[in-house]
Amino acid sequence: MEGRLALVLGIANKWSLAYSIAQAFAREGASLALTYLGDRQRAAIEEMAQDLDAVAILPCDVTKDEELAALTESLRALDRPIDAVVHSLAFANKEDLTRPFVETSRSGYLLAQDVSAYSLIAVSRAVAPMMTRGGSITTLTYLGSTRVVPNYNVMGVAKAALEAGMRYLASELGPSRIRVNAISAGPVKTVSARAIKDFSSILDTVETRAPLRRNTDPDEVADAAVFLASDLARGVTGNILFVDAGMQLMGF
Ligand code: IMJ
């Protein structure tokens, strides 16, 4: 990844998958641009950005068109092509991940779709003009898009939309030599996952049942992200790469 520039969205703290991914890109020689949500997170990621030798730390609330427009301008000002984009962000209201799915409110549904699915389209549009030598866009998804996972609820519907959006973007951006893929990661104990009821029992189940008999390591997800962004994956677009110790295979 020497000489390449990667934009990583979604680092909230040092447990974020986006942080593991940024570290792997840095290890492989890429330059990094990072985005954060709100002033509180700027302080939180500043130190990580320094360790990563990031060339830019930019604000980006993906629900705000003005911030996306400002992101485009800040990236344009870097005056160098962007080669890789990693979209690693999602949000749903806590109550929509705990109460029965049938109780999902219209506003909760729209919020989950806006942050977790529409944002891939909006970010792609914002950065594509700088991807002048082609490149790759990678998003993070989860099995709950296609299978029912207890409590995943409105996020499952958002991930289904995210994956479909990924395929349409892959089709449309392919002629510009931009590949678009998703990584479907197994459960990882991030801060956003820790908030989830019975998460430890989900991790225990994976350890017992997954073909590799263990959970997913964030570094495995990060290495897969480097692969997808690299020339090694030059023929891969519109794909979902499962990095989940094989859990996705199991029917029983
Ligand atoms: C999330 C909810 C329910 C079950 C879950 C998860 N399982 C896994 C996750 C089994 C692995 C984590 N995941 C894949 C997510 O996409 C999480 C998204 C998320 C988490 C929160 C928690 C705090 C909050 N809103 C959230 N929005 C999205 O307030």
JSON list of C-alpha atoms in Angstrom, two decimals, residues 13-185:
[
{"chain": "A", "resi": 13, "resn": "ASN", "atom": "CA", "xyz": [-12.12, 4.61, 20.03]},
{"chain": "A", "resi": 14, "resn": "LYS", "atom": "CA", "xyz": [-9.28, 2.12, 20.12]},
{"chain": "A", "resi": 15, "resn": "TRP", "atom": "CA", "xyz": [-11.68, -0.87, 20.02]},
{"chain": "A", "resi": 16, "resn": "SER", "atom": "CA", "xyz": [-13.28, 0.30, 16.76]},
{"chain": "A", "resi": 17, "resn": "LEU", "atom": "CA", "xyz": [-12.81, -2.10, 13.84]},
{"chain": "A", "resi": 18, "resn": "ALA", "atom": "CA", "xyz": [-12.01, 1.04, 11.85]},
{"chain": "A", "resi": 19, "resn": "TYR", "atom": "CA", "xyz": [-8.99, 1.61, 14.11]},
{"chain": "A", "resi": 20, "resn": "SER", "atom": "CA", "xyz": [-7.64, -1.92, 13.57]},
{"chain": "A", "resi": 21, "resn": "ILE", "atom": "CA", "xyz": [-8.18, -1.38, 9.85]},
{"chain": "A", "resi": 22, "resn": "ALA", "atom": "CA", "xyz": [-6.36, 1.98, 9.86]},
{"chain": "A", "resi": 23, "resn": "GLN", "atom": "CA", "xyz": [-3.44, 0.39, 11.73]},
{"chain": "A", "resi": 24, "resn": "ALA", "atom": "CA", "xyz": [-3.19, -2.39, 9.14]},
{"chain": "A", "resi": 25, "resn": "PHE", "atom": "CA", "xyz": [-3.21, 0.14, 6.29]},
{"chain": "A", "resi": 26, "resn": "ALA", "atom": "CA", "xyz": [-0.45, 2.12, 8.04]},
{"chain": "A", "resi": 27, "resn": "ARG", "atom": "CA", "xyz": [1.56, -1.06, 8.62]},
{"chain": "A", "resi": 28, "resn": "GLU", "atom": "CA", "xyz": [1.40, -1.77, 4.89]},
{"chain": "A", "resi": 29, "resn": "GLY", "atom": "CA", "xyz": [2.69, 1.70, 4.08]},
{"chain": "A", "resi": 30, "resn": "ALA", "atom": "CA", "xyz": [-0.51, 3.60, 3.24]},
{"chain": "A", "resi": 31, "resn": "SER", "atom": "CA", "xyz": [-1.07, 7.25, 4.17]},
{"chain": "A", "resi": 32, "resn": "LEU", "atom": "CA", "xyz": [-4.27, 7.80, 6.13]},
{"chain": "A", "resi": 33, "resn": "ALA", "atom": "CA", "xyz": [-7.03, 10.37, 6.30]},
{"chain": "A", "resi": 34, "resn": "LEU", "atom": "CA", "xyz": [-9.50, 9.87, 9.16]},
{"chain": "A", "resi": 35, "resn": "THR", "atom": "CA", "xyz": [-12.94, 11.23, 9.88]},
{"chain": "A", "resi": 36, "resn": "TYR", "atom": "CA", "xyz": [-14.62, 11.71, 13.24]},
{"chain": "A", "resi": 37, "resn": "LEU", "atom": "CA", "xyz": [-18.10, 12.52, 14.49]},
{"chain": "A", "resi": 38, "resn": "GLY", "atom": "CA", "xyz": [-18.40, 15.68, 16.57]},
{"chain": "A", "resi": 39, "resn": "ASP", "atom": "CA", "xyz": [-15.89, 17.57, 18.71]},
{"chain": "A", "resi": 40, "resn": "ARG", "atom": "CA", "xyz": [-15.92, 15.03, 21.52]},
{"chain": "A", "resi": 41, "resn": "GLN", "atom": "CA", "xyz": [-14.56, 12.34, 19.23]},
{"chain": "A", "resi": 42, "resn": "ARG", "atom": "CA", "xyz": [-11.94, 14.61, 17.73]},
{"chain": "A", "resi": 43, "resn": "ALA", "atom": "CA", "xyz": [-10.09, 14.63, 21.04]},
{"chain": "A", "resi": 44, "resn": "ALA", "atom": "CA", "xyz": [-10.52, 10.87, 21.33]},
{"chain": "A", "resi": 45, "resn": "ILE", "atom": "CA", "xyz": [-9.00, 10.08, 17.94]},
{"chain": "A", "resi": 46, "resn": "GLU", "atom": "CA", "xyz": [-6.28, 12.77, 17.91]},
{"chain": "A", "resi": 47, "resn": "GLU", "atom": "CA", "xyz": [-3.73, 10.54, 19.64]},
{"chain": "A", "resi": 48, "resn": "MET", "atom": "CA", "xyz": [-4.57, 7.56, 17.44]},
{"chain": "A", "resi": 49, "resn": "ALA", "atom": "CA", "xyz": [-4.22, 9.78, 14.37]},
{"chain": "A", "resi": 50, "resn": "GLN", "atom": "CA", "xyz": [-0.77, 10.84, 15.54]},
{"chain": "A", "resi": 51, "resn": "ASP", "atom": "CA", "xyz": [0.34, 7.24, 16.03]},
{"chain": "A", "resi": 52, "resn": "LEU", "atom": "CA", "xyz": [-0.92, 6.48, 12.52]},
{"chain": "A", "resi": 53, "resn": "ASP", "atom": "CA", "xyz": [0.84, 9.53, 11.09]},
{"chain": "A", "resi": 54, "resn": "ALA", "atom": "CA", "xyz": [-2.48, 10.58, 9.52]},
{"chain": "A", "resi": 55, "resn": "VAL", "atom": "CA", "xyz": [-2.28, 13.30, 6.86]},
{"chain": "A", "resi": 56, "resn": "ALA", "atom": "CA", "xyz": [-5.75, 14.62, 7.74]},
{"chain": "A", "resi": 57, "resn": "ILE", "atom": "CA", "xyz": [-8.34, 14.42, 10.53]},
{"chain": "A", "resi": 58, "resn": "LEU", "atom": "CA", "xyz": [-11.65, 15.64, 9.22]},
{"chain": "A", "resi": 59, "resn": "PRO", "atom": "CA", "xyz": [-15.10, 16.07, 10.76]},
{"chain": "A", "resi": 60, "resn": "CYS", "atom": "CA", "xyz": [-17.85, 14.03, 9.13]},
{"chain": "A", "resi": 61, "resn": "ASP", "atom": "CA", "xyz": [-21.36, 13.49, 10.38]},
{"chain": "A", "resi": 62, "resn": "VAL", "atom": "CA", "xyz": [-22.69, 11.38, 7.50]},
{"chain": "A", "resi": 63, "resn": "THR", "atom": "CA", "xyz": [-26.26, 12.54, 8.16]},
{"chain": "A", "resi": 64, "resn": "LYS", "atom": "CA", "xyz": [-25.30, 16.13, 7.25]},
{"chain": "A", "resi": 65, "resn": "ASP", "atom": "CA", "xyz": [-24.96, 17.08, 3.58]},
{"chain": "A", "resi": 66, "resn": "GLU", "atom": "CA", "xyz": [-22.90, 20.18, 4.53]},
{"chain": "A", "resi": 67, "resn": "GLU", "atom": "CA", "xyz": [-20.31, 18.04, 6.32]},
{"chain": "A", "resi": 68, "resn": "LEU", "atom": "CA", "xyz": [-20.08, 15.69, 3.34]},
{"chain": "A", "resi": 69, "resn": "ALA", "atom": "CA", "xyz": [-19.61, 18.66, 1.02]},
{"chain": "A", "resi": 70, "resn": "ALA", "atom": "CA", "xyz": [-16.91, 20.03, 3.35]},
{"chain": "A", "resi": 71, "resn": "LEU", "atom": "CA", "xyz": [-15.28, 16.58, 3.37]},
{"chain": "A", "resi": 72, "resn": "THR", "atom": "CA", "xyz": [-15.10, 16.63, -0.42]},
{"chain": "A", "resi": 73, "resn": "GLU", "atom": "CA", "xyz": [-13.43, 20.07, -0.33]},
{"chain": "A", "resi": 74, "resn": "SER", "atom": "CA", "xyz": [-10.93, 19.14, 2.41]},
{"chain": "A", "resi": 75, "resn": "LEU", "atom": "CA", "xyz": [-9.97, 15.98, 0.54]},
{"chain": "A", "resi": 76, "resn": "ARG", "atom": "CA", "xyz": [-9.67, 17.89, -2.73]},
{"chain": "A", "resi": 77, "resn": "ALA", "atom": "CA", "xyz": [-7.32, 20.33, -0.95]},
{"chain": "A", "resi": 78, "resn": "LEU", "atom": "CA", "xyz": [-4.96, 17.44, -0.12]},
{"chain": "A", "resi": 79, "resn": "ASP", "atom": "CA", "xyz": [-4.29, 17.51, -3.83]},
{"chain": "A", "resi": 80, "resn": "ARG", "atom": "CA", "xyz": [-3.57, 13.81, -4.17]},
{"chain": "A", "resi": 81, "resn": "PRO", "atom": "CA", "xyz": [-5.70, 10.91, -5.34]},
{"chain": "A", "resi": 82, "resn": "ILE", "atom": "CA", "xyz": [-7.59, 8.77, -2.85]},
{"chain": "A", "resi": 83, "resn": "ASP", "atom": "CA", "xyz": [-7.04, 5.07, -3.43]},
{"chain": "A", "resi": 84, "resn": "ALA", "atom": "CA", "xyz": [-9.07, 3.42, -0.72]},
{"chain": "A", "resi": 85, "resn": "VAL", "atom": "CA", "xyz": [-12.10, 4.23, 1.40]},
{"chain": "A", "resi": 86, "resn": "VAL", "atom": "CA", "xyz": [-13.24, 2.25, 4.44]},
{"chain": "A", "resi": 87, "resn": "HIS", "atom": "CA", "xyz": [-16.80, 2.85, 5.64]},
{"chain": "A", "resi": 88, "resn": "SER", "atom": "CA", "xyz": [-17.10, 1.37, 9.13]},
{"chain": "A", "resi": 89, "resn": "LEU", "atom": "CA", "xyz": [-20.02, 3.11, 10.79]},
{"chain": "A", "resi": 90, "resn": "ALA", "atom": "CA", "xyz": [-23.57, 2.36, 11.85]},
{"chain": "A", "resi": 91, "resn": "PHE", "atom": "CA", "xyz": [-26.15, 3.55, 14.32]},
{"chain": "A", "resi": 92, "resn": "ALA", "atom": "CA", "xyz": [-29.57, 2.58, 15.58]},
{"chain": "A", "resi": 93, "resn": "ASN", "atom": "CA", "xyz": [-31.42, 3.74, 18.68]},
{"chain": "A", "resi": 94, "resn": "LYS", "atom": "CA", "xyz": [-30.70, 1.51, 21.64]},
{"chain": "A", "resi": 95, "resn": "GLU", "atom": "CA", "xyz": [-34.44, 0.83, 22.11]},
{"chain": "A", "resi": 96, "resn": "ASP", "atom": "CA", "xyz": [-34.65, -0.50, 18.55]},
{"chain": "A", "resi": 97, "resn": "LEU", "atom": "CA", "xyz": [-32.00, -3.11, 19.48]},
{"chain": "A", "resi": 98, "resn": "THR", "atom": "CA", "xyz": [-33.75, -4.21, 22.64]},
{"chain": "A", "resi": 99, "resn": "ARG", "atom": "CA", "xyz": [-37.51, -3.97, 22.09]},
{"chain": "A", "resi": 100, "resn": "PRO", "atom": "CA", "xyz": [-39.49, -6.31, 19.80]},
{"chain": "A", "resi": 101, "resn": "PHE", "atom": "CA", "xyz": [-38.74, -5.67, 16.11]},
{"chain": "A", "resi": 102, "resn": "VAL", "atom": "CA", "xyz": [-42.43, -5.10, 15.38]},
{"chain": "A", "resi": 103, "resn": "GLU", "atom": "CA", "xyz": [-42.25, -2.04, 17.67]},
{"chain": "A", "resi": 104, "resn": "THR", "atom": "CA", "xyz": [-39.64, -0.30, 15.48]},
{"chain": "A", "resi": 105, "resn": "SER", "atom": "CA", "xyz": [-40.64, 3.34, 15.05]},
{"chain": "A", "resi": 106, "resn": "ARG", "atom": "CA", "xyz": [-40.62, 5.11, 11.70]},
{"chain": "A", "resi": 107, "resn": "SER", "atom": "CA", "xyz": [-38.02, 7.57, 12.98]},
{"chain": "A", "resi": 108, "resn": "GLY", "atom": "CA", "xyz": [-35.82, 4.79, 14.38]},
{"chain": "A", "resi": 109, "resn": "TYR", "atom": "CA", "xyz": [-36.03, 2.91, 11.11]},
{"chain": "A", "resi": 110, "resn": "LEU", "atom": "CA", "xyz": [-35.11, 5.99, 9.09]},
{"chain": "A", "resi": 111, "resn": "LEU", "atom": "CA", "xyz": [-32.24, 6.89, 11.43]},
{"chain": "A", "resi": 112, "resn": "ALA", "atom": "CA", "xyz": [-30.72, 3.40, 11.12]},
{"chain": "A", "resi": 113, "resn": "GLN", "atom": "CA", "xyz": [-31.06, 3.52, 7.33]},
{"chain": "A", "resi": 114, "resn": "ASP", "atom": "CA", "xyz": [-29.66, 7.04, 7.10]},
{"chain": "A", "resi": 115, "resn": "VAL", "atom": "CA", "xyz": [-26.52, 6.47, 9.20]},
{"chain": "A", "resi": 116, "resn": "SER", "atom": "CA", "xyz": [-25.87, 2.83, 8.38]},
{"chain": "A", "resi": 117, "resn": "ALA", "atom": "CA", "xyz": [-26.94, 2.36, 4.74]},
{"chain": "A", "resi": 118, "resn": "TYR", "atom": "CA", "xyz": [-27.57, 5.64, 2.89]},
{"chain": "A", "resi": 119, "resn": "SER", "atom": "CA", "xyz": [-24.22, 6.96, 4.14]},
{"chain": "A", "resi": 120, "resn": "LEU", "atom": "CA", "xyz": [-22.31, 4.52, 1.91]},
{"chain": "A", "resi": 121, "resn": "ILE", "atom": "CA", "xyz": [-23.93, 6.11, -1.14]},
{"chain": "A", "resi": 122, "resn": "ALA", "atom": "CA", "xyz": [-23.38, 9.66, 0.14]},
{"chain": "A", "resi": 123, "resn": "VAL", "atom": "CA", "xyz": [-19.74, 8.99, 1.07]},
{"chain": "A", "resi": 124, "resn": "SER", "atom": "CA", "xyz": [-19.06, 7.29, -2.27]},
{"chain": "A", "resi": 125, "resn": "ARG", "atom": "CA", "xyz": [-20.44, 10.33, -4.10]},
{"chain": "A", "resi": 126, "resn": "ALA", "atom": "CA", "xyz": [-18.38, 12.67, -1.91]},
{"chain": "A", "resi": 127, "resn": "VAL", "atom": "CA", "xyz": [-15.06, 10.90, -2.48]},
{"chain": "A", "resi": 128, "resn": "ALA", "atom": "CA", "xyz": [-15.33, 9.38, -5.97]},
{"chain": "A", "resi": 129, "resn": "PRO", "atom": "CA", "xyz": [-14.17, 12.63, -7.67]},
{"chain": "A", "resi": 130, "resn": "MET", "atom": "CA", "xyz": [-10.80, 12.22, -5.90]},
{"chain": "A", "resi": 131, "resn": "MET", "atom": "CA", "xyz": [-10.45, 8.53, -6.80]},
{"chain": "A", "resi": 132, "resn": "THR", "atom": "CA", "xyz": [-8.90, 9.48, -10.09]},
{"chain": "A", "resi": 133, "resn": "ARG", "atom": "CA", "xyz": [-6.70, 6.43, -10.48]},
{"chain": "A", "resi": 134, "resn": "GLY", "atom": "CA", "xyz": [-9.45, 4.00, -9.53]},
{"chain": "A", "resi": 135, "resn": "GLY", "atom": "CA", "xyz": [-9.41, 2.30, -6.16]},
{"chain": "A", "resi": 136, "resn": "SER", "atom": "CA", "xyz": [-11.60, 0.56, -3.66]},
{"chain": "A", "resi": 137, "resn": "ILE", "atom": "CA", "xyz": [-14.44, 1.27, -1.28]},
{"chain": "A", "resi": 138, "resn": "THR", "atom": "CA", "xyz": [-15.05, -1.24, 1.52]},
{"chain": "A", "resi": 139, "resn": "THR", "atom": "CA", "xyz": [-17.89, -1.29, 4.00]},
{"chain": "A", "resi": 140, "resn": "LEU", "atom": "CA", "xyz": [-18.52, -3.42, 7.09]},
{"chain": "A", "resi": 141, "resn": "THR", "atom": "CA", "xyz": [-21.62, -5.56, 7.36]},
{"chain": "A", "resi": 142, "resn": "TYR", "atom": "CA", "xyz": [-22.99, -8.35, 9.53]},
{"chain": "A", "resi": 143, "resn": "LEU", "atom": "CA", "xyz": [-24.78, -11.67, 9.07]},
{"chain": "A", "resi": 144, "resn": "GLY", "atom": "CA", "xyz": [-27.92, -10.14, 10.59]},
{"chain": "A", "resi": 145, "resn": "SER", "atom": "CA", "xyz": [-28.61, -8.64, 7.13]},
{"chain": "A", "resi": 146, "resn": "THR", "atom": "CA", "xyz": [-29.77, -12.00, 5.81]},
{"chain": "A", "resi": 147, "resn": "ARG", "atom": "CA", "xyz": [-30.40, -14.15, 8.91]},
{"chain": "A", "resi": 148, "resn": "VAL", "atom": "CA", "xyz": [-32.36, -13.33, 11.99]},
{"chain": "A", "resi": 149, "resn": "VAL", "atom": "CA", "xyz": [-30.00, -12.59, 14.89]},
{"chain": "A", "resi": 150, "resn": "PRO", "atom": "CA", "xyz": [-31.73, -11.87, 18.21]},
{"chain": "A", "resi": 151, "resn": "ASN", "atom": "CA", "xyz": [-31.99, -8.11, 18.89]},
{"chain": "A", "resi": 152, "resn": "TYR", "atom": "CA", "xyz": [-30.16, -7.08, 15.70]},
{"chain": "A", "resi": 153, "resn": "ASN", "atom": "CA", "xyz": [-33.59, -6.04, 14.41]},
{"chain": "A", "resi": 154, "resn": "VAL", "atom": "CA", "xyz": [-33.58, -2.67, 12.65]},
{"chain": "A", "resi": 155, "resn": "MET", "atom": "CA", "xyz": [-29.81, -2.95, 12.08]},
{"chain": "A", "resi": 156, "resn": "GLY", "atom": "CA", "xyz": [-30.40, -6.16, 10.12]},
{"chain": "A", "resi": 157, "resn": "VAL", "atom": "CA", "xyz": [-32.71, -4.32, 7.75]},
{"chain": "A", "resi": 158, "resn": "ALA", "atom": "CA", "xyz": [-30.17, -1.47, 7.45]},
{"chain": "A", "resi": 159, "resn": "LYS", "atom": "CA", "xyz": [-27.35, -3.93, 6.68]},
{"chain": "A", "resi": 160, "resn": "ALA", "atom": "CA", "xyz": [-29.53, -5.58, 4.00]},
{"chain": "A", "resi": 161, "resn": "ALA", "atom": "CA", "xyz": [-29.93, -2.15, 2.38]},
{"chain": "A", "resi": 162, "resn": "LEU", "atom": "CA", "xyz": [-26.21, -1.45, 2.82]},
{"chain": "A", "resi": 163, "resn": "GLU", "atom": "CA", "xyz": [-25.27, -4.67, 1.02]},
{"chain": "A", "resi": 164, "resn": "ALA", "atom": "CA", "xyz": [-27.69, -3.99, -1.83]},
{"chain": "A", "resi": 165, "resn": "GLY", "atom": "CA", "xyz": [-26.34, -0.44, -2.11]},
{"chain": "A", "resi": 166, "resn": "MET", "atom": "CA", "xyz": [-22.81, -1.84, -2.20]},
{"chain": "A", "resi": 167, "resn": "ARG", "atom": "CA", "xyz": [-23.73, -3.96, -5.25]},
{"chain": "A", "resi": 168, "resn": "TYR", "atom": "CA", "xyz": [-25.34, -1.05, -7.12]},
{"chain": "A", "resi": 169, "resn": "LEU", "atom": "CA", "xyz": [-22.32, 1.13, -6.39]},
{"chain": "A", "resi": 170, "resn": "ALA", "atom": "CA", "xyz": [-19.99, -1.64, -7.58]},
{"chain": "A", "resi": 171, "resn": "SER", "atom": "CA", "xyz": [-21.89, -1.84, -10.83]},
{"chain": "A", "resi": 172, "resn": "GLU", "atom": "CA", "xyz": [-21.93, 1.91, -11.39]},
{"chain": "A", "resi": 173, "resn": "LEU", "atom": "CA", "xyz": [-18.38, 2.75, -10.28]},
{"chain": "A", "resi": 174, "resn": "GLY", "atom": "CA", "xyz": [-16.74, -0.24, -11.97]},
{"chain": "A", "resi": 175, "resn": "PRO", "atom": "CA", "xyz": [-16.19, 1.64, -15.24]},
{"chain": "A", "resi": 176, "resn": "SER", "atom": "CA", "xyz": [-14.23, 4.23, -13.20]},
{"chain": "A", "resi": 177, "resn": "ARG", "atom": "CA", "xyz": [-12.08, 1.33, -11.92]},
{"chain": "A", "resi": 178, "resn": "ILE", "atom": "CA", "xyz": [-13.49, 1.73, -8.42]},
{"chain": "A", "resi": 179, "resn": "ARG", "atom": "CA", "xyz": [-14.26, -1.57, -6.71]},
{"chain": "A", "resi": 180, "resn": "VAL", "atom": "CA", "xyz": [-16.88, -1.74, -3.94]},
{"chain": "A", "resi": 181, "resn": "ASN", "atom": "CA", "xyz": [-17.07, -4.60, -1.47]},
{"chain": "A", "resi": 182, "resn": "ALA", "atom": "CA", "xyz": [-18.19, -5.49, 2.04]},
{"chain": "A", "resi": 183, "resn": "ILE", "atom": "CA", "xyz": [-16.60, -7.45, 4.85]},
{"chain": "A", "resi": 184, "resn": "SER", "atom": "CA", "xyz": [-19.04, -9.41, 6.98]},
{"chain": "A", "resi": 185, "resn": "ALA", "atom": "CA", "xyz": [-17.22, -9.66, 10.30]}
]
